[in-house]
N, CA, C and O atoms as a GROMACS GRO file, in nm:
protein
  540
    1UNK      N    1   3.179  17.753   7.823
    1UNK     CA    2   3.208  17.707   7.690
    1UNK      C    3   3.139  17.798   7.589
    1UNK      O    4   3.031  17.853   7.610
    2UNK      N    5   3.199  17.807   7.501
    2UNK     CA    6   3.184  17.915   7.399
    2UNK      C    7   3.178  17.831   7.229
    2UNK      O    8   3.288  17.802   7.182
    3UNK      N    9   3.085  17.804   7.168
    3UNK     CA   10   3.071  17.727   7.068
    3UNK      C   11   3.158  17.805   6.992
    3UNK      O   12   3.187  17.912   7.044
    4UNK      N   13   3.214  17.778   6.870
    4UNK     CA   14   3.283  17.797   6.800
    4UNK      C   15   3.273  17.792   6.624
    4UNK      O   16   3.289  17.885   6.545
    5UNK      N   17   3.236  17.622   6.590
    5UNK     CA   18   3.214  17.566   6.477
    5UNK      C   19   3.161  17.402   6.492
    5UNK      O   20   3.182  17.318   6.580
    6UNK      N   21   3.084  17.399   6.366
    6UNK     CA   22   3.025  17.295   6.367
    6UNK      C   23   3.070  17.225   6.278
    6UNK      O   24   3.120  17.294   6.189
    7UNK      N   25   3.076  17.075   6.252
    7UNK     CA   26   3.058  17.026   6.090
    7UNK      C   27   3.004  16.887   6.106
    7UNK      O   28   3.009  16.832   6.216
    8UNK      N   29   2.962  16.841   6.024
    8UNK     CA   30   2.866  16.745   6.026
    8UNK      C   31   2.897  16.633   5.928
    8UNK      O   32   2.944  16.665   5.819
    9UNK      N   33   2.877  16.514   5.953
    9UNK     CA   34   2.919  16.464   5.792
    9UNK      C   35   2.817  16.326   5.847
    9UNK      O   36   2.834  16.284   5.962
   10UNK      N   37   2.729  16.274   5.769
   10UNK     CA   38   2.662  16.230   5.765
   10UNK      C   39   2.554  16.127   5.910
   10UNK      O   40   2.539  16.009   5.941
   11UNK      N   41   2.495  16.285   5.968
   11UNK     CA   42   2.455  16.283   6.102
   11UNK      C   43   2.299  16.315   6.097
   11UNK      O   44   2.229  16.416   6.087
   12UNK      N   45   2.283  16.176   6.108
   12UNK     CA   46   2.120  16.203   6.162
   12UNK      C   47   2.023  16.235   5.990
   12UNK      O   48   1.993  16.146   5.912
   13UNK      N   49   1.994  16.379   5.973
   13UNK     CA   50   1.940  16.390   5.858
   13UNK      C   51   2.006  16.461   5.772
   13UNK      O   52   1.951  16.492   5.666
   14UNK      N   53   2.137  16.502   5.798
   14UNK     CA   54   2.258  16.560   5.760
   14UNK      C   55   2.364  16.500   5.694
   14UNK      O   56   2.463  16.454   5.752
   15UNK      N   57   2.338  16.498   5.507
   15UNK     CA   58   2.430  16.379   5.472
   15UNK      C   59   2.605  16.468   5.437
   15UNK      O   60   2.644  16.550   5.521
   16UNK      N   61   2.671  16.446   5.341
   16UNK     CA   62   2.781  16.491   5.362
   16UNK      C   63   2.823  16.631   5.299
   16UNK      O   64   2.943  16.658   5.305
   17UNK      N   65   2.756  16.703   5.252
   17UNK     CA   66   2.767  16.792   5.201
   17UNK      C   67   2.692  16.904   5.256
   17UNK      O   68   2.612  16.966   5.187
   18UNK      N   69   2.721  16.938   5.400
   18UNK     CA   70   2.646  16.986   5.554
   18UNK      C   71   2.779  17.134   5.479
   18UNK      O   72   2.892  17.125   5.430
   19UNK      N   73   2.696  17.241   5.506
   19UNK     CA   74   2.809  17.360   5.517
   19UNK      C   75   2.839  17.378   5.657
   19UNK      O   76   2.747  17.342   5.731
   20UNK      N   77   2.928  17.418   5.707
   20UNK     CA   78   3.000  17.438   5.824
   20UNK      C   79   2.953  17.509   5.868
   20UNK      O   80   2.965  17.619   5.815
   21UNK      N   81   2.873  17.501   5.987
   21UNK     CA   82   2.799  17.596   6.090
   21UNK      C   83   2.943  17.705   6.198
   21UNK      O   84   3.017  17.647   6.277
   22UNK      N   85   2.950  17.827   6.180
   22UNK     CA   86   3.022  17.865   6.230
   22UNK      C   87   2.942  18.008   6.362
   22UNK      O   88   2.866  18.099   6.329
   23UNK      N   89   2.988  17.982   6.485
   23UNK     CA   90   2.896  18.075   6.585
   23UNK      C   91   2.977  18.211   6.535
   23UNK      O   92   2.895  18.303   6.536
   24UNK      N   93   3.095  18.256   6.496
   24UNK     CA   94   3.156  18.376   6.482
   24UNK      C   95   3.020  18.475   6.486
   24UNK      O   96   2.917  18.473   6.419
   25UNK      N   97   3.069  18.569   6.602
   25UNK     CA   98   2.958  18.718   6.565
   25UNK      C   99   2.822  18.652   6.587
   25UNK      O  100   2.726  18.704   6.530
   26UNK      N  101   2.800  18.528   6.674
   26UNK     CA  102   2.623  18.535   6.655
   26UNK      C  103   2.659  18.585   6.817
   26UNK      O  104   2.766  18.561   6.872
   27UNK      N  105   2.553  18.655   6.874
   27UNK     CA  106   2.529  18.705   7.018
   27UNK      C  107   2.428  18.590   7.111
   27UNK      O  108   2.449  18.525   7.213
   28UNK      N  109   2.295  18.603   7.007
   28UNK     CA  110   2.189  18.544   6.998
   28UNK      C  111   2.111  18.478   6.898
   28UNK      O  112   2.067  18.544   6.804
   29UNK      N  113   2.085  18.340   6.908
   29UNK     CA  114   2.031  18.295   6.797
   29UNK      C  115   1.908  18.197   6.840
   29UNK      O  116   1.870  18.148   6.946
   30UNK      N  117   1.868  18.192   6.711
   30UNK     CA  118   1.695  18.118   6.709
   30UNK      C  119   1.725  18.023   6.604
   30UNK      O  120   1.780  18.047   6.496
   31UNK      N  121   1.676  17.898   6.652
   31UNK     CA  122   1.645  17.815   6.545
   31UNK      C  123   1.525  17.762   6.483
   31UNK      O  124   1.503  17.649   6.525
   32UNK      N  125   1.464  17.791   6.423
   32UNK     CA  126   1.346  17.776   6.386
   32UNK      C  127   1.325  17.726   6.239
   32UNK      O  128   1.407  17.760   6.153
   33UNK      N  129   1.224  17.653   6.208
   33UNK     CA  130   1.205  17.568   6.086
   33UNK      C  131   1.101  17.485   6.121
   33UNK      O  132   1.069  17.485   6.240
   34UNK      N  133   1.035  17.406   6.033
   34UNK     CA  134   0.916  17.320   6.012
   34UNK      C  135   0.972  17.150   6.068
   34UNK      O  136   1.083  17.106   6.036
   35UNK      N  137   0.902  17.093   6.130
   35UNK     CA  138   0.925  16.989   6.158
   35UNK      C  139   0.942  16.904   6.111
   35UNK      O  140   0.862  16.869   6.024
   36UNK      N  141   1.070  16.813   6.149
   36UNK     CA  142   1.167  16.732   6.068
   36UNK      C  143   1.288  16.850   5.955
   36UNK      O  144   1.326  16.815   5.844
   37UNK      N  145   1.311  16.931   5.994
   37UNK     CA  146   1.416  16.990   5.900
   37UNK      C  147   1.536  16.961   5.982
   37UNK      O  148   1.630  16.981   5.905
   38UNK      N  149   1.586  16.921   6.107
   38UNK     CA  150   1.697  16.901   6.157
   38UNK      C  151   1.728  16.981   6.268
   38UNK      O  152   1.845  16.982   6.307
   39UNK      N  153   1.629  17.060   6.334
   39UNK     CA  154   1.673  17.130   6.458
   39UNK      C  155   1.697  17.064   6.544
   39UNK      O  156   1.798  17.113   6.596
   40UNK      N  157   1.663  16.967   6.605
   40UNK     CA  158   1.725  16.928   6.704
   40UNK      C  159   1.839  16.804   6.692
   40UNK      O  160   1.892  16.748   6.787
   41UNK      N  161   1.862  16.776   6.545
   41UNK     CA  162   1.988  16.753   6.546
   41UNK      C  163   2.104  16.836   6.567
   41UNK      O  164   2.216  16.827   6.618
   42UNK      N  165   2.066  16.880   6.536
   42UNK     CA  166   2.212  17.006   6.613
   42UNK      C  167   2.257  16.980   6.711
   42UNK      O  168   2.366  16.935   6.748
   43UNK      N  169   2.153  17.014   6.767
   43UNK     CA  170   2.157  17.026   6.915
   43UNK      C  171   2.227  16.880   6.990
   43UNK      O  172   2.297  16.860   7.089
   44UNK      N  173   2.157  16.784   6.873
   44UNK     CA  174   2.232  16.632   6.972
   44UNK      C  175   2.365  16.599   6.880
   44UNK      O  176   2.429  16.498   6.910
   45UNK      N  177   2.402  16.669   6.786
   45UNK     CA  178   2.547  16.666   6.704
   45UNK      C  179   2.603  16.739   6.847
   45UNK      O  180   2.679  16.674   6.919
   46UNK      N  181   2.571  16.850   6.877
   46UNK     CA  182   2.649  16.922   7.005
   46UNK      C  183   2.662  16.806   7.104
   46UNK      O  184   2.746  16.716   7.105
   47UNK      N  185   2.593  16.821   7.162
   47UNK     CA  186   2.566  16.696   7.316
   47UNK      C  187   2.672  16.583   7.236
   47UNK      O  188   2.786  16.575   7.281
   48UNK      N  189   2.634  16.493   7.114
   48UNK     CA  190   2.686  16.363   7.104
   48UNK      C  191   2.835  16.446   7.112
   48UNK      O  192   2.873  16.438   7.229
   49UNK      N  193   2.917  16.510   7.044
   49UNK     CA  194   3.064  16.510   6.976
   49UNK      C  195   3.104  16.577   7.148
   49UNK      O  196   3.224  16.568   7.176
   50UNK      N  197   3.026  16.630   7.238
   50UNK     CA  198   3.073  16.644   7.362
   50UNK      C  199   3.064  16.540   7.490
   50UNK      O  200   3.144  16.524   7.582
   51UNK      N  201   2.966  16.488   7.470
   51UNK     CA  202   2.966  16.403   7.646
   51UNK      C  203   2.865  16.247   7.547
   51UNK      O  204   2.791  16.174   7.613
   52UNK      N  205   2.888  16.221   7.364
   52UNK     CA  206   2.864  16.057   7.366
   52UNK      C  207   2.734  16.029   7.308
   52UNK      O  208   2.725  15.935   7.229
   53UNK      N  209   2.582  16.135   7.356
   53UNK     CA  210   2.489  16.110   7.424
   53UNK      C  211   2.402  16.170   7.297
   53UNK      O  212   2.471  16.250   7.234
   54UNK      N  213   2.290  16.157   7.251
   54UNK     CA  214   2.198  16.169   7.200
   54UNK      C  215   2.065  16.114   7.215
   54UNK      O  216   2.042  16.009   7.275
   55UNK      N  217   1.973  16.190   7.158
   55UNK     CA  218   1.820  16.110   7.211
   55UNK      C  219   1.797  16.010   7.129
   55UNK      O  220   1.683  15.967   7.145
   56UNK      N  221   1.882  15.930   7.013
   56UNK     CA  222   1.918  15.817   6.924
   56UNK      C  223   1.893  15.654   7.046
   56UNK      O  224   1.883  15.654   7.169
   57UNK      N  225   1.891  15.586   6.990
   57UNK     CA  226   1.891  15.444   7.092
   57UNK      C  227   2.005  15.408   7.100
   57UNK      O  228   2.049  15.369   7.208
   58UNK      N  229   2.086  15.412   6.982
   58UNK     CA  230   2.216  15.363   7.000
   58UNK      C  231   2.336  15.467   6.869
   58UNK      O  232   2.297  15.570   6.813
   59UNK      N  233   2.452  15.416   6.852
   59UNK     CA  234   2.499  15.513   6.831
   59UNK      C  235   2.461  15.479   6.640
   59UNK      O  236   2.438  15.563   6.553
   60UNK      N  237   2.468  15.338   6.630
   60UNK     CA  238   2.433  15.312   6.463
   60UNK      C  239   2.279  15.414   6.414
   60UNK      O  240   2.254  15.468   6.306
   61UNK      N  241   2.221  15.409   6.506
   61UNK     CA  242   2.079  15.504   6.457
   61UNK      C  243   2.118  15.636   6.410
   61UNK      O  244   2.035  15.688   6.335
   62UNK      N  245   2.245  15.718   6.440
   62UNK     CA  246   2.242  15.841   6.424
   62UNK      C  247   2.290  15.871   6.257
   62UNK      O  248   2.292  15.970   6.183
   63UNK      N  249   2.333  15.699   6.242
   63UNK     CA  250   2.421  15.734   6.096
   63UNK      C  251   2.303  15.741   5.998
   63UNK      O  252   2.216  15.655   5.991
   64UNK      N  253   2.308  15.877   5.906
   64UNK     CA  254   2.202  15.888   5.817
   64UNK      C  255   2.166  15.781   5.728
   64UNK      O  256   2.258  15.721   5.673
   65UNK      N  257   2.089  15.760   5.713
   65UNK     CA  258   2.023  15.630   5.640
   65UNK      C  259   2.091  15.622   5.498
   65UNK      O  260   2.109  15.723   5.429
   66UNK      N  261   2.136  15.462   5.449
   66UNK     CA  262   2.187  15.444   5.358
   66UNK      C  263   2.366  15.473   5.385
   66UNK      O  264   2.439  15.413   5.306
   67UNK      N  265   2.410  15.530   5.453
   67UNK     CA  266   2.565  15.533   5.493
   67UNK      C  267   2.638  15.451   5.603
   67UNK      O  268   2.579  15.404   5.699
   68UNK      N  269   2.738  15.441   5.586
   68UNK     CA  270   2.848  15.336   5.674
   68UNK      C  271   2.884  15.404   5.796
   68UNK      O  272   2.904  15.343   5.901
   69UNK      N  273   2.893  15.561   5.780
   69UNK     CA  274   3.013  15.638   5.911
   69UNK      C  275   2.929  15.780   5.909
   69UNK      O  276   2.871  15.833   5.814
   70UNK      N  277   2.945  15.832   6.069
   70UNK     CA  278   2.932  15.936   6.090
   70UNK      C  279   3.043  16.039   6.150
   70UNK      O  280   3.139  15.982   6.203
   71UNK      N  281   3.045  16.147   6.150
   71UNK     CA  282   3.183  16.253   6.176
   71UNK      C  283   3.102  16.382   6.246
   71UNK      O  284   3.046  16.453   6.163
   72UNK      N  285   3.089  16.417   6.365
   72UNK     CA  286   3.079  16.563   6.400
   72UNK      C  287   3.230  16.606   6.500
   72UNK      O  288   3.292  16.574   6.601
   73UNK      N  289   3.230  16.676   6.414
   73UNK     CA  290   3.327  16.819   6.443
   73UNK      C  291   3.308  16.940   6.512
   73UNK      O  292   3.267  17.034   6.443
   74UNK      N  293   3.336  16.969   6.676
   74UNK     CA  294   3.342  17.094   6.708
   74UNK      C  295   3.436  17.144   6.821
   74UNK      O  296   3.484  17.096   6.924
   75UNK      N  297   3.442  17.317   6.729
   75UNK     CA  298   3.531  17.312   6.825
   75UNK      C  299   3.441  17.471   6.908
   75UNK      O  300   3.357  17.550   6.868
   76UNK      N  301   3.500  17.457   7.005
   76UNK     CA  302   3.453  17.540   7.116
   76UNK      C  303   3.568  17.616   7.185
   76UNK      O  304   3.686  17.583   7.169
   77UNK      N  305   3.515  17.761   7.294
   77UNK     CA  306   3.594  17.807   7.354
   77UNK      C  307   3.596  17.738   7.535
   77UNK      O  308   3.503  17.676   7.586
   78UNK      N  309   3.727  17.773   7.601
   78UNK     CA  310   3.721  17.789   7.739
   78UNK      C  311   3.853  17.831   7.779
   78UNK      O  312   3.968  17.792   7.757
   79UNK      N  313   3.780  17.960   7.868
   79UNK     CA  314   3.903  18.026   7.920
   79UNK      C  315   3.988  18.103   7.825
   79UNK      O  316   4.098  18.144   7.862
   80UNK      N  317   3.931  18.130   7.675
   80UNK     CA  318   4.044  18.183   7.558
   80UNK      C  319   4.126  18.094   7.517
   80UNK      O  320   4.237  18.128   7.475
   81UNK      N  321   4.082  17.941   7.520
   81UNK     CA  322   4.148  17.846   7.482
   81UNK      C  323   4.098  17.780   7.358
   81UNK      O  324   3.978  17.806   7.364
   82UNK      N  325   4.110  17.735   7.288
   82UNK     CA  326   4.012  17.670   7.141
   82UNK      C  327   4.050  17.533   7.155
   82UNK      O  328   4.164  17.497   7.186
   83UNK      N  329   3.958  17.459   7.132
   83UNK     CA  330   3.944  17.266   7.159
   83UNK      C  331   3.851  17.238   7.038
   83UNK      O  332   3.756  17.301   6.991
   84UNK      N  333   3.904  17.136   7.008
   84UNK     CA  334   3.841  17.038   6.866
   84UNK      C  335   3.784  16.924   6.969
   84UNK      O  336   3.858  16.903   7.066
   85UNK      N  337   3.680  16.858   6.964
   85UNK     CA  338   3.661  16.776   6.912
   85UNK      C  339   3.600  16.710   6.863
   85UNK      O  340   3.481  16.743   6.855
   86UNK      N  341   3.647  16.561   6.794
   86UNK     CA  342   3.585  16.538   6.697
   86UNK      C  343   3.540  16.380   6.731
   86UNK      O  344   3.636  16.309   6.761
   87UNK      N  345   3.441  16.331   6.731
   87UNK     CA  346   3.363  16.189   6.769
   87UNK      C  347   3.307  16.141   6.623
   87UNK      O  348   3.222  16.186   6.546
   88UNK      N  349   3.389  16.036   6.620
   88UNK     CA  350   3.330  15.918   6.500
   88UNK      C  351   3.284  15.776   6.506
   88UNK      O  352   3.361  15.691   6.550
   89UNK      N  353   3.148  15.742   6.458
   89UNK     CA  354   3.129  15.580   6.458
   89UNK      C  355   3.067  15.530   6.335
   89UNK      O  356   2.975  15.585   6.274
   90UNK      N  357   3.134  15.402   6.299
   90UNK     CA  358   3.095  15.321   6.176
   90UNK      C  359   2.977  15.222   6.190
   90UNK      O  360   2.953  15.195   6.307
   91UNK      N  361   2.926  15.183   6.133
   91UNK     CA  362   2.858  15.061   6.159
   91UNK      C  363   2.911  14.978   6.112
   91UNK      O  364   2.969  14.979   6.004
   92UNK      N  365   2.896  14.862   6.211
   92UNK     CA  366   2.954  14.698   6.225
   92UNK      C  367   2.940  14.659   6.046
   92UNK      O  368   2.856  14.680   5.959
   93UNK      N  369   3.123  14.566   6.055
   93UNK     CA  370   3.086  14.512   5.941
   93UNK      C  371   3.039  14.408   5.928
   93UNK      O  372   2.987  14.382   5.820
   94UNK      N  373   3.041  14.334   6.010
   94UNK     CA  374   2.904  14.235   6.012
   94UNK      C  375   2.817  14.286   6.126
   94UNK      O  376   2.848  14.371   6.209
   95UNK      N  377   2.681  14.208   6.115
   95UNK     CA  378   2.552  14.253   6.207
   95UNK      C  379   2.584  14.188   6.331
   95UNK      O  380   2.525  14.243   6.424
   96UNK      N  381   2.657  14.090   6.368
   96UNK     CA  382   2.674  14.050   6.469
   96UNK      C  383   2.757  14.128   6.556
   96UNK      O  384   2.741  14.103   6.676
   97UNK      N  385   2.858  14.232   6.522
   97UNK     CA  386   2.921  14.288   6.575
   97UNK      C  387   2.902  14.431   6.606
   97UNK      O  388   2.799  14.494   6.581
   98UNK      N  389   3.016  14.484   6.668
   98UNK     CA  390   2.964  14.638   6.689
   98UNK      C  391   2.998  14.717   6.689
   98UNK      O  392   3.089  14.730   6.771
   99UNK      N  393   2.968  14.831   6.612
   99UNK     CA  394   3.027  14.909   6.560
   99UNK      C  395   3.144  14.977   6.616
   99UNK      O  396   3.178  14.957   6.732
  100UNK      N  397   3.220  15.075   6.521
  100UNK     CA  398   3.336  15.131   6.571
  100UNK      C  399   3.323  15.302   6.636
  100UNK      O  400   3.266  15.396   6.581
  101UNK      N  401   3.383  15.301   6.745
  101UNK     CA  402   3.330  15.454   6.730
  101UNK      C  403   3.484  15.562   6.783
  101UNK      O  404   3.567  15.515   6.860
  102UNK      N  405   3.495  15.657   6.746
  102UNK     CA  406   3.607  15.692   6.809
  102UNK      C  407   3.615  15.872   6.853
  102UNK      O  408   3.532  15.945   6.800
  103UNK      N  409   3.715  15.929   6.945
  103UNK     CA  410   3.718  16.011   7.006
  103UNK      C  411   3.811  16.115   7.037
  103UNK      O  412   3.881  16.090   7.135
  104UNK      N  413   3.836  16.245   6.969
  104UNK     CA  414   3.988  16.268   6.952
  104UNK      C  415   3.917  16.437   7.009
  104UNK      O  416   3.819  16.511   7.006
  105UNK      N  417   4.066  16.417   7.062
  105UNK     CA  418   4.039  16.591   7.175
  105UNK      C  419   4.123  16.648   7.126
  105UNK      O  420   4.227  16.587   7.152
  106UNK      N  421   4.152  16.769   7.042
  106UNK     CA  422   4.261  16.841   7.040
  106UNK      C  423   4.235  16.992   7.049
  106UNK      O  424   4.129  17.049   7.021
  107UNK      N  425   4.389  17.067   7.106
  107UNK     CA  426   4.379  17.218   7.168
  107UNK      C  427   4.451  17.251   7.051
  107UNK      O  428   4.527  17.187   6.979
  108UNK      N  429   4.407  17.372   7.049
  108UNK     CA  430   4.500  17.513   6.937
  108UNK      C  431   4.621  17.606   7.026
  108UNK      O  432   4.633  17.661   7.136
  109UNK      N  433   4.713  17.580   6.882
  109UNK     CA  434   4.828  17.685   6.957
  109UNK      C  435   4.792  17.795   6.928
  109UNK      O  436   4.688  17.799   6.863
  110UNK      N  437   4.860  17.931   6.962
  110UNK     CA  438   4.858  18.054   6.907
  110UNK      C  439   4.876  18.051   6.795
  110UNK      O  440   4.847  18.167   6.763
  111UNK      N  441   4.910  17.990   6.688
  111UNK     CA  442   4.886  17.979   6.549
  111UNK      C  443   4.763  17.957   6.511
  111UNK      O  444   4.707  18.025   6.424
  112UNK      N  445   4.696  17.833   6.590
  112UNK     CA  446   4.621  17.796   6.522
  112UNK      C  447   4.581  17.647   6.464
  112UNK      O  448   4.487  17.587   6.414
  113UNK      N  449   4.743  17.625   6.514
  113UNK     CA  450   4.754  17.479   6.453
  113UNK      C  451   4.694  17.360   6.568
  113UNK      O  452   4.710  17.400   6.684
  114UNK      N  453   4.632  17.230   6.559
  114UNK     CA  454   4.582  17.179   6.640
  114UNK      C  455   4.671  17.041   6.713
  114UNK      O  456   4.713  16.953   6.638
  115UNK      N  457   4.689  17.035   6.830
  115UNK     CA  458   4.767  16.910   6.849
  115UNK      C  459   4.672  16.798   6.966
  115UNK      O  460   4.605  16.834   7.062
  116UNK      N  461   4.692  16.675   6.923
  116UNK     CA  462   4.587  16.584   7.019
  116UNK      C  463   4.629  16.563   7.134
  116UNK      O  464   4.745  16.519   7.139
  117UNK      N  465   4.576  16.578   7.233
  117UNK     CA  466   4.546  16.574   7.390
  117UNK      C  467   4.484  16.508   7.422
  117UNK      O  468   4.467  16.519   7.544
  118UNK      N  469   4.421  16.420   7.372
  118UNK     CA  470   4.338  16.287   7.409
  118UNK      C  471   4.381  16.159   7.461
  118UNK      O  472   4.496  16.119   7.444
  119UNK      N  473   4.298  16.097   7.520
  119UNK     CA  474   4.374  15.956   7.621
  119UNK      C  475   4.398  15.844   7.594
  119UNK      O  476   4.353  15.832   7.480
  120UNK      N  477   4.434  15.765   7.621
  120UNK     CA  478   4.466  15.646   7.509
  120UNK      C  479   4.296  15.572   7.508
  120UNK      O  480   4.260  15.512   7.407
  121UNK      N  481   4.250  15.579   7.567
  121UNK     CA  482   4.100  15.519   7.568
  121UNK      C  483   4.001  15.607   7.516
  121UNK      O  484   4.054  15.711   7.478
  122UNK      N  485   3.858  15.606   7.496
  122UNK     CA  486   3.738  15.702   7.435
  122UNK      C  487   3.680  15.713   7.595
  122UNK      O  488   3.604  15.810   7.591
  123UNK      N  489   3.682  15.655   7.743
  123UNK     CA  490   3.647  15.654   7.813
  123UNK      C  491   3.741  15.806   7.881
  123UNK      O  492   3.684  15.907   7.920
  124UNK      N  493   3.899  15.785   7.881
  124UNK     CA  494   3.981  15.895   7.916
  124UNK      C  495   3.945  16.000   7.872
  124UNK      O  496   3.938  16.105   7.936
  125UNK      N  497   3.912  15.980   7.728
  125UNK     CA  498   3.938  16.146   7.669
  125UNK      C  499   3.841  16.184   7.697
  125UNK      O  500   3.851  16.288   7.763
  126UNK      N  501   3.690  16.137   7.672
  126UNK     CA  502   3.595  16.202   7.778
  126UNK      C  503   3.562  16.254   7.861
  126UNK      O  504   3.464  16.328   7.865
  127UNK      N  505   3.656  16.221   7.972
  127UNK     CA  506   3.702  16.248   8.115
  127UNK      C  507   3.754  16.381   8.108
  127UNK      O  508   3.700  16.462   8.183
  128UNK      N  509   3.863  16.431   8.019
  128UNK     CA  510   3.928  16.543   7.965
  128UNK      C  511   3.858  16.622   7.900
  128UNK      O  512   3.900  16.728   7.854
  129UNK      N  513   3.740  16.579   7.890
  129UNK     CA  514   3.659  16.681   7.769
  129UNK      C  515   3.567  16.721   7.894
  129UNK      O  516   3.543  16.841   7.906
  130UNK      N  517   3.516  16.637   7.985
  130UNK     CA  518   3.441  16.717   8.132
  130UNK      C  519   3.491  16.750   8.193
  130UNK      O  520   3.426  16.799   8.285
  131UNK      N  521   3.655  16.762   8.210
  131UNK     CA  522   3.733  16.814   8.336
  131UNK      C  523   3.756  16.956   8.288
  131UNK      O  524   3.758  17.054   8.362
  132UNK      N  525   3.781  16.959   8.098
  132UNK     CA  526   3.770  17.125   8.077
  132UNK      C  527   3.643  17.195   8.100
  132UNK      O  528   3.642  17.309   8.146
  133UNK      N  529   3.553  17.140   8.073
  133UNK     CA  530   3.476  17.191   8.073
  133UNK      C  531   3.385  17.210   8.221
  133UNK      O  532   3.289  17.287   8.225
  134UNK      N  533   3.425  17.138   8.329
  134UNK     CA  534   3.340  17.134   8.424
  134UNK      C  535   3.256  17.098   8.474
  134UNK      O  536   3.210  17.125   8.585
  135UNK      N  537   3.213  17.007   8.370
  135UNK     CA  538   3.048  16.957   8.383
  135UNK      C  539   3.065  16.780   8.411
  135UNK      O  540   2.965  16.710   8.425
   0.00000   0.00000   0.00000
């Protein structure tokens, strides 16, 4: 897998006005900054929008404080192939309930243009997102 692009919309300490992290042309990179600036959110924006998972307790913790919904966006390479995807969850509109979260896989044509390949469940498309990838 070959990172691609990032985007973020109100993740973790990342509220919505995140500029679009794009890997184009990096070989090698360092992330470095003072503690608490957001490095290792990245890293769990990556992990969550791929396999769910973050070092968060649950998925309402990741939504930046004071907001309803979170959105990470990425898309990545495999095989010379380009894949979106994109993982979203709301918090419950009442406290008794639980939140919404959702899961959309889509591939690029030779244009460019993106079409969804995802399963009718967030459990399927998951499945599809480790079967490209291998892991």
């Amino acid at each position: 897998m070959i990172p691609v692009k990032l985007e973020l919309k109100n993740f973790m300490p990342y509220r919505d006005n995140v500029p679009t992290l794009h890997f184009n042309e990096i070989h090698t990179a360092s992330i470095w900054g003072a503690n608490g600036n957001g490095k290792s959110s990245l890293m769990d924006a990556i992990t969550w929008a791929i396999w769910g998972k973050t070092r968060a307790k649950s998925d309402d913790d990741i939504i930046h404080l004071g907001q309803n919904e979170t959105t990470v966006e990425f898309d990545f390479l495999v095989s010379n192939t380009l894949y979106r995807v994109i993982r979203k969850h709301a918090l419950p509109k009442r406290k008794s309930a639980s939140g919404q979260s959702s899961l959309d896989l889509l591939v690029s044509d030779d244009e460019g243009n993106f079409r969804a390949i995802s399963g009718n469940t967030i459990p399927q498309t998951q499945q599809q997102i480790i079967d490209i990838l291998h892991m």
